[in-house]
Tab-separated table of C-alpha atoms and ligand atoms in Angstrom:
chain	number	residue	atom	x	y	z
A	1	UNK	CA	0.000	0.000	0.000
A	2	UNK	CA	1.431	3.368	-1.029
A	3	UNK	CA	2.214	5.700	1.866
A	4	UNK	CA	2.102	9.470	1.762
A	5	UNK	CA	3.203	12.453	3.848
A	6	UNK	CA	0.465	14.434	5.614
A	7	UNK	CA	1.493	17.976	6.594
A	8	UNK	CA	-0.788	19.803	9.029
A	9	UNK	CA	-0.026	23.442	9.801
A	10	UNK	CA	-1.975	26.143	11.518
A	11	UNK	CA	-2.518	28.544	14.361
A	12	UNK	CA	-1.950	27.625	17.997
A	13	UNK	CA	-4.803	26.042	19.948
A	14	UNK	CA	-6.877	25.135	16.929
A	15	UNK	CA	-6.805	21.419	17.681
A	16	UNK	CA	-4.303	20.394	15.010
A	17	UNK	CA	-2.319	18.054	17.281
A	18	UNK	CA	-5.444	16.195	18.367
A	19	UNK	CA	-6.644	15.722	14.821
A	20	UNK	CA	-3.170	14.774	13.570
A	21	UNK	CA	-2.728	12.203	16.378
A	22	UNK	CA	-6.151	10.664	15.751
A	23	UNK	CA	-5.578	10.433	12.023
A	24	UNK	CA	-2.128	8.856	12.453
A	25	UNK	CA	-3.461	6.279	14.912
A	26	UNK	CA	-6.354	5.338	12.652
A	27	UNK	CA	-4.297	4.949	9.460
A	28	UNK	CA	-1.234	3.408	11.156
A	29	UNK	CA	1.145	6.280	10.345
A	30	UNK	CA	3.840	7.765	12.582
A	31	UNK	CA	2.807	11.037	14.243
A	32	UNK	CA	5.348	13.802	14.849
A	33	UNK	CA	4.493	16.892	16.891
A	34	UNK	CA	7.120	19.395	15.739
A	35	UNK	CA	5.952	21.966	18.302
A	36	UNK	CA	7.147	19.469	20.941
A	37	UNK	CA	10.631	19.629	19.395
A	38	UNK	CA	10.832	23.441	19.698
A	39	UNK	CA	9.425	23.134	23.214
A	40	UNK	CA	12.155	20.606	24.099
A	41	UNK	CA	14.930	22.929	22.923
A	42	UNK	CA	13.278	25.652	25.032
A	43	UNK	CA	13.233	23.401	28.095
A	44	UNK	CA	16.933	22.674	27.559
A	45	UNK	CA	17.642	26.449	27.435
A	46	UNK	CA	15.720	27.008	30.670
A	47	UNK	CA	17.544	24.162	32.440
A	48	UNK	CA	20.923	25.456	31.254
A	49	UNK	CA	20.095	28.988	32.454
A	50	UNK	CA	20.339	30.434	28.941
A	51	UNK	CA	17.484	32.871	29.589
A	52	UNK	CA	18.182	36.057	31.559
A	53	UNK	CA	16.803	39.592	31.818
A	54	UNK	CA	18.669	40.273	28.580
A	55	UNK	CA	16.769	37.503	26.803
A	56	UNK	CA	18.132	34.291	25.296
A	57	UNK	CA	21.889	33.766	25.077
A	58	UNK	CA	21.909	32.693	21.432
A	59	UNK	CA	25.691	32.203	21.219
A	60	UNK	CA	25.667	29.872	24.239
A	61	UNK	CA	22.802	27.921	22.682
A	62	UNK	CA	24.736	27.593	19.424
A	63	UNK	CA	27.609	25.985	21.371
A	64	UNK	CA	25.291	23.384	22.975
A	65	UNK	CA	23.088	22.473	20.000
A	66	UNK	CA	24.905	19.167	19.476
A	67	UNK	CA	24.120	18.161	23.075
A	68	UNK	CA	20.377	18.256	22.448
A	69	UNK	CA	19.033	14.897	21.326
A	70	UNK	CA	15.286	14.765	20.809
A	71	UNK	CA	13.379	11.539	20.281
A	72	UNK	CA	9.835	10.171	20.488
A	73	UNK	CA	8.791	6.899	22.096
A	74	UNK	CA	5.336	5.379	22.026
A	75	UNK	CA	3.620	5.437	25.419
A	76	UNK	CA	1.765	2.134	25.688
A	77	UNK	CA	-0.756	3.599	28.166
A	78	UNK	CA	-1.832	6.601	26.106
A	79	UNK	CA	-1.095	5.044	22.699
A	80	UNK	CA	0.634	8.313	21.794
A	81	UNK	CA	4.307	9.242	21.459
A	82	UNK	CA	6.062	10.912	24.391
A	83	UNK	CA	8.898	13.385	23.825
A	84	UNK	CA	12.394	12.607	25.172
A	85	UNK	CA	15.333	14.945	25.754
A	86	UNK	CA	18.619	13.031	25.911
A	87	UNK	CA	16.713	9.827	26.742
A	88	UNK	CA	14.643	11.349	29.579
A	89	UNK	CA	10.898	11.779	29.146
A	90	UNK	CA	9.969	15.493	29.179
A	91	UNK	CA	6.402	15.221	27.858
A	92	UNK	CA	4.798	17.003	30.840
A	93	UNK	CA	7.516	19.584	31.424
A	94	UNK	CA	7.440	20.878	27.839
A	95	UNK	CA	3.746	21.756	28.264
A	96	UNK	CA	4.390	24.072	31.259
A	97	UNK	CA	3.479	27.774	31.145
A	98	UNK	CA	7.164	28.699	31.432
A	99	UNK	CA	8.050	26.752	28.294
A	100	UNK	CA	4.926	28.039	26.487
A	101	UNK	CA	5.886	31.621	27.204
A	102	UNK	CA	9.487	31.221	25.938
A	103	UNK	CA	9.123	28.849	22.988
A	104	UNK	CA	8.233	31.558	20.453
A	105	UNK	CA	11.653	33.170	21.061
A	106	UNK	CA	13.572	29.909	20.591
A	107	UNK	CA	11.647	29.079	17.433
A	108	UNK	CA	12.804	32.299	15.751
A	109	UNK	CA	16.495	31.250	15.932
A	110	UNK	CA	17.784	30.232	12.489
A	111	UNK	CA	20.203	27.476	13.514
A	112	UNK	CA	17.568	25.917	15.798
A	113	UNK	CA	15.102	25.824	12.897
A	114	UNK	CA	17.592	24.277	10.470
A	115	UNK	CA	18.534	21.569	13.000
A	116	UNK	CA	14.858	20.749	13.651
A	117	UNK	CA	13.920	20.788	9.963
A	118	UNK	CA	16.804	18.422	9.088
A	119	UNK	CA	15.672	15.993	11.790
A	120	UNK	CA	12.030	16.228	10.650
A	121	UNK	CA	12.957	15.568	7.016
A	122	UNK	CA	14.943	12.502	8.109
A	123	UNK	CA	11.929	11.198	10.075
A	124	UNK	CA	9.670	11.540	7.026
A	125	UNK	CA	12.022	9.912	4.513
A	126	UNK	CA	10.085	6.635	4.475
A	127	UNK	CA	6.734	8.523	4.263
A	128	UNK	CA	3.787	7.100	6.238
A	129	UNK	CA	3.954	10.128	8.508
A	130	UNK	CA	1.569	12.776	9.850
A	131	UNK	CA	3.487	15.846	10.978
A	132	UNK	CA	2.001	18.956	12.520
A	133	UNK	CA	3.532	22.377	13.041
A	134	UNK	CA	3.796	25.789	11.406
A	135	UNK	CA	6.091	25.222	8.418
A	136	UNK	CA	5.569	21.586	7.459
A	137	UNK	CA	3.805	22.169	4.142
A	138	UNK	CA	5.917	25.203	3.250
A	139	UNK	CA	9.465	24.302	4.360
A	140	UNK	CA	9.833	20.773	5.762
A	141	UNK	CA	7.821	18.834	3.161
A	142	UNK	CA	6.880	21.186	0.307
A	143	UNK	CA	6.175	18.036	-1.757
A	144	UNK	CA	3.770	16.494	0.799
A	145	UNK	CA	0.892	14.684	-0.897
A	146	UNK	CA	-1.632	16.146	1.566
A	147	UNK	CA	-1.323	19.606	3.108
A	148	UNK	CA	-3.863	21.033	5.495
A	149	UNK	CA	-3.922	24.495	7.007
A	150	UNK	CA	-6.060	24.655	10.143
A	151	UNK	CA	-7.559	27.769	11.598
A	152	UNK	CA	-10.362	28.946	13.882
A	153	UNK	CA	-11.413	32.354	15.166
A	154	UNK	CA	-9.168	33.623	17.994
A	155	UNK	CA	-12.095	33.879	20.425
A	156	UNK	CA	-13.060	30.253	19.725
A	157	UNK	CA	-9.494	29.067	20.313
A	158	UNK	CA	-9.197	31.088	23.517
A	159	UNK	CA	-12.460	29.614	24.777
A	160	UNK	CA	-11.225	26.070	24.042
A	161	UNK	CA	-7.983	26.729	25.933
A	162	UNK	CA	-9.959	28.259	28.788
A	163	UNK	CA	-12.239	25.198	29.022
A	164	UNK	CA	-9.259	22.836	28.874
A	165	UNK	CA	-7.401	24.640	31.702
A	166	UNK	CA	-10.580	24.794	33.746
A	167	UNK	CA	-11.049	21.015	33.433
A	168	UNK	CA	-7.447	20.545	34.580
A	169	UNK	CA	-8.348	22.393	37.788
A	170	UNK	CA	-6.762	25.808	37.248
A	171	UNK	CA	-8.505	29.159	37.422
A	172	UNK	CA	-7.752	30.835	34.089
A	173	UNK	CA	-8.657	34.370	33.038
A	174	UNK	CA	-10.300	34.362	29.602
A	175	UNK	CA	-8.986	37.811	28.589
A	176	UNK	CA	-5.393	36.773	29.371
A	177	UNK	CA	-5.733	33.637	27.290
A	178	UNK	CA	-7.201	35.550	24.353
A	179	UNK	CA	-4.315	38.003	24.553
A	180	UNK	CA	-1.791	35.134	24.607
A	181	UNK	CA	-3.437	33.456	21.596
A	182	UNK	CA	-3.364	36.725	19.616
A	183	UNK	CA	0.236	37.446	20.623
A	184	UNK	CA	1.418	33.991	19.526
A	185	UNK	CA	-0.441	34.394	16.213
A	186	UNK	CA	1.376	37.674	15.680
A	187	UNK	CA	4.835	36.239	16.465
A	188	UNK	CA	4.248	33.077	14.401
A	189	UNK	CA	3.094	35.051	11.354
A	190	UNK	CA	5.651	37.837	11.415
A	191	UNK	CA	8.937	36.107	12.269
A	192	UNK	CA	11.633	36.478	9.623
A	193	UNK	CA	12.391	32.765	9.131
A	194	UNK	CA	9.620	30.349	8.120
A	195	UNK	CA	6.661	32.447	9.239
A	196	UNK	CA	3.324	30.698	9.589
A	197	UNK	CA	1.501	30.884	6.264
A	198	UNK	CA	-0.779	28.709	4.220
A	199	UNK	CA	0.983	26.869	1.385
A	200	UNK	CA	-0.756	27.704	-1.892
A	201	UNK	CA	-1.724	24.052	-2.363
A	202	UNK	CA	-2.890	23.442	1.240
A	203	UNK	CA	-6.545	22.672	1.947
A	204	UNK	CA	-8.051	25.198	4.355
A	205	UNK	CA	-9.896	23.889	7.389
A	206	UNK	CA	-11.673	26.487	9.516
A	207	UNK	CA	-13.061	24.467	12.393
A	208	UNK	CA	-14.623	27.403	14.338
A	209	UNK	CA	-18.115	26.020	13.929
A	210	UNK	CA	-17.369	22.334	13.427
A	211	UNK	CA	-17.899	19.463	15.825
A	212	UNK	CA	-15.113	16.916	16.441
A	213	UNK	CA	-17.075	14.364	14.417
A	214	UNK	CA	-17.533	16.708	11.442
A	215	UNK	CA	-13.837	17.558	11.536
A	216	UNK	CA	-12.881	13.897	11.609
A	217	UNK	CA	-15.078	13.135	8.597
A	218	UNK	CA	-13.581	16.063	6.694
A	219	UNK	CA	-10.044	14.891	7.471
A	220	UNK	CA	-10.569	11.253	6.534
A	221	UNK	CA	-12.171	12.257	3.250
A	222	UNK	CA	-9.218	14.550	2.472
A	223	UNK	CA	-6.785	11.732	3.315
A	224	UNK	CA	-8.626	9.155	1.176
A	225	UNK	CA	-8.653	11.546	-1.793
A	226	UNK	CA	-4.949	12.368	-1.416
A	227	UNK	CA	-4.081	8.668	-1.215
A	228	UNK	CA	-6.113	8.008	-4.348
A	229	UNK	CA	-4.346	10.835	-6.205
A	230	UNK	CA	-0.939	9.501	-5.142
A	231	UNK	CA	-1.602	5.986	-6.577
B	1	DC	O1	2.279	23.662	18.391
B	1	DC	P1	2.865	24.248	19.682
B	1	DC	O2	2.021	25.321	20.287
B	1	DC	O3	3.240	23.182	20.654
B	1	DC	O4	4.215	24.936	19.212
B	1	DC	C1	5.053	25.571	20.110
B	1	DC	C2	5.778	26.721	19.451
B	1	DC	O5	6.710	26.243	18.489
B	1	DC	C3	4.899	27.749	18.746
B	1	DC	O6	5.092	29.013	19.360
B	1	DC	C4	5.384	27.827	17.326
B	1	DC	C5	6.636	26.995	17.287
B	1	DC	N1	6.666	26.057	16.167
B	1	DC	C6	7.347	26.448	15.047
B	1	DC	O7	7.867	27.557	15.002
B	1	DC	N2	7.459	25.583	13.995
B	1	DC	C7	6.889	24.381	14.037
B	1	DC	N3	7.022	23.552	12.990
B	1	DC	C8	6.174	23.976	15.185
B	1	DC	C9	6.065	24.856	16.236
């Protein structure tokens, strides 16, 4: 059976990771969360004390890049891959607020992006992969057989994040979350290297008013059609 590359890009908090994970599981493809890779580099920087009042020490990071080994290992309990930094699981730590607030800075650094992109291209060499991020269809796999660009209104995304945090037991402030969502959109879209943008041949999915079931149907149809075209 022919395998293809599925590239899913889009704004933060629009549910792309969930849909990418579900699709990969269903079709037996490998799932790679590239945001987790940038988050892992950020965690490394925090642990090494590379952030100060003056910002990120980019030269120091350049010196340590070859000490950062990122890998993914399937978690048999969740059925999903966990992220590892130098063979230690960091899946929970990379989702912390501290990492979330610093990752946009790390992901603007050119040598970090080229190291991540090279690793991502290596992972997708054999195809049979679903990769989500910001530059997968534009930079990492411009030849991907299926490209999807996911979006939703900022207020809808902020509400989803708010609900998620609330279920986890915290006491979020909706206005703060909305501000954070809008700020990350701005940074992602305006950075000099690989800004977030829709590839001209990417299918657009605006899931603002879609249910999970409708979204799933849309995605599976898009995958089936792409597979058919690739035959
Ligand atoms: O998808 P996420 O929110 O976990 O991503 C974390 C950050 O990493 C986000 O601010 C954008 C950045 N990122 C990127 O620049 N390129 C990617 N391919 C994936 C994520």
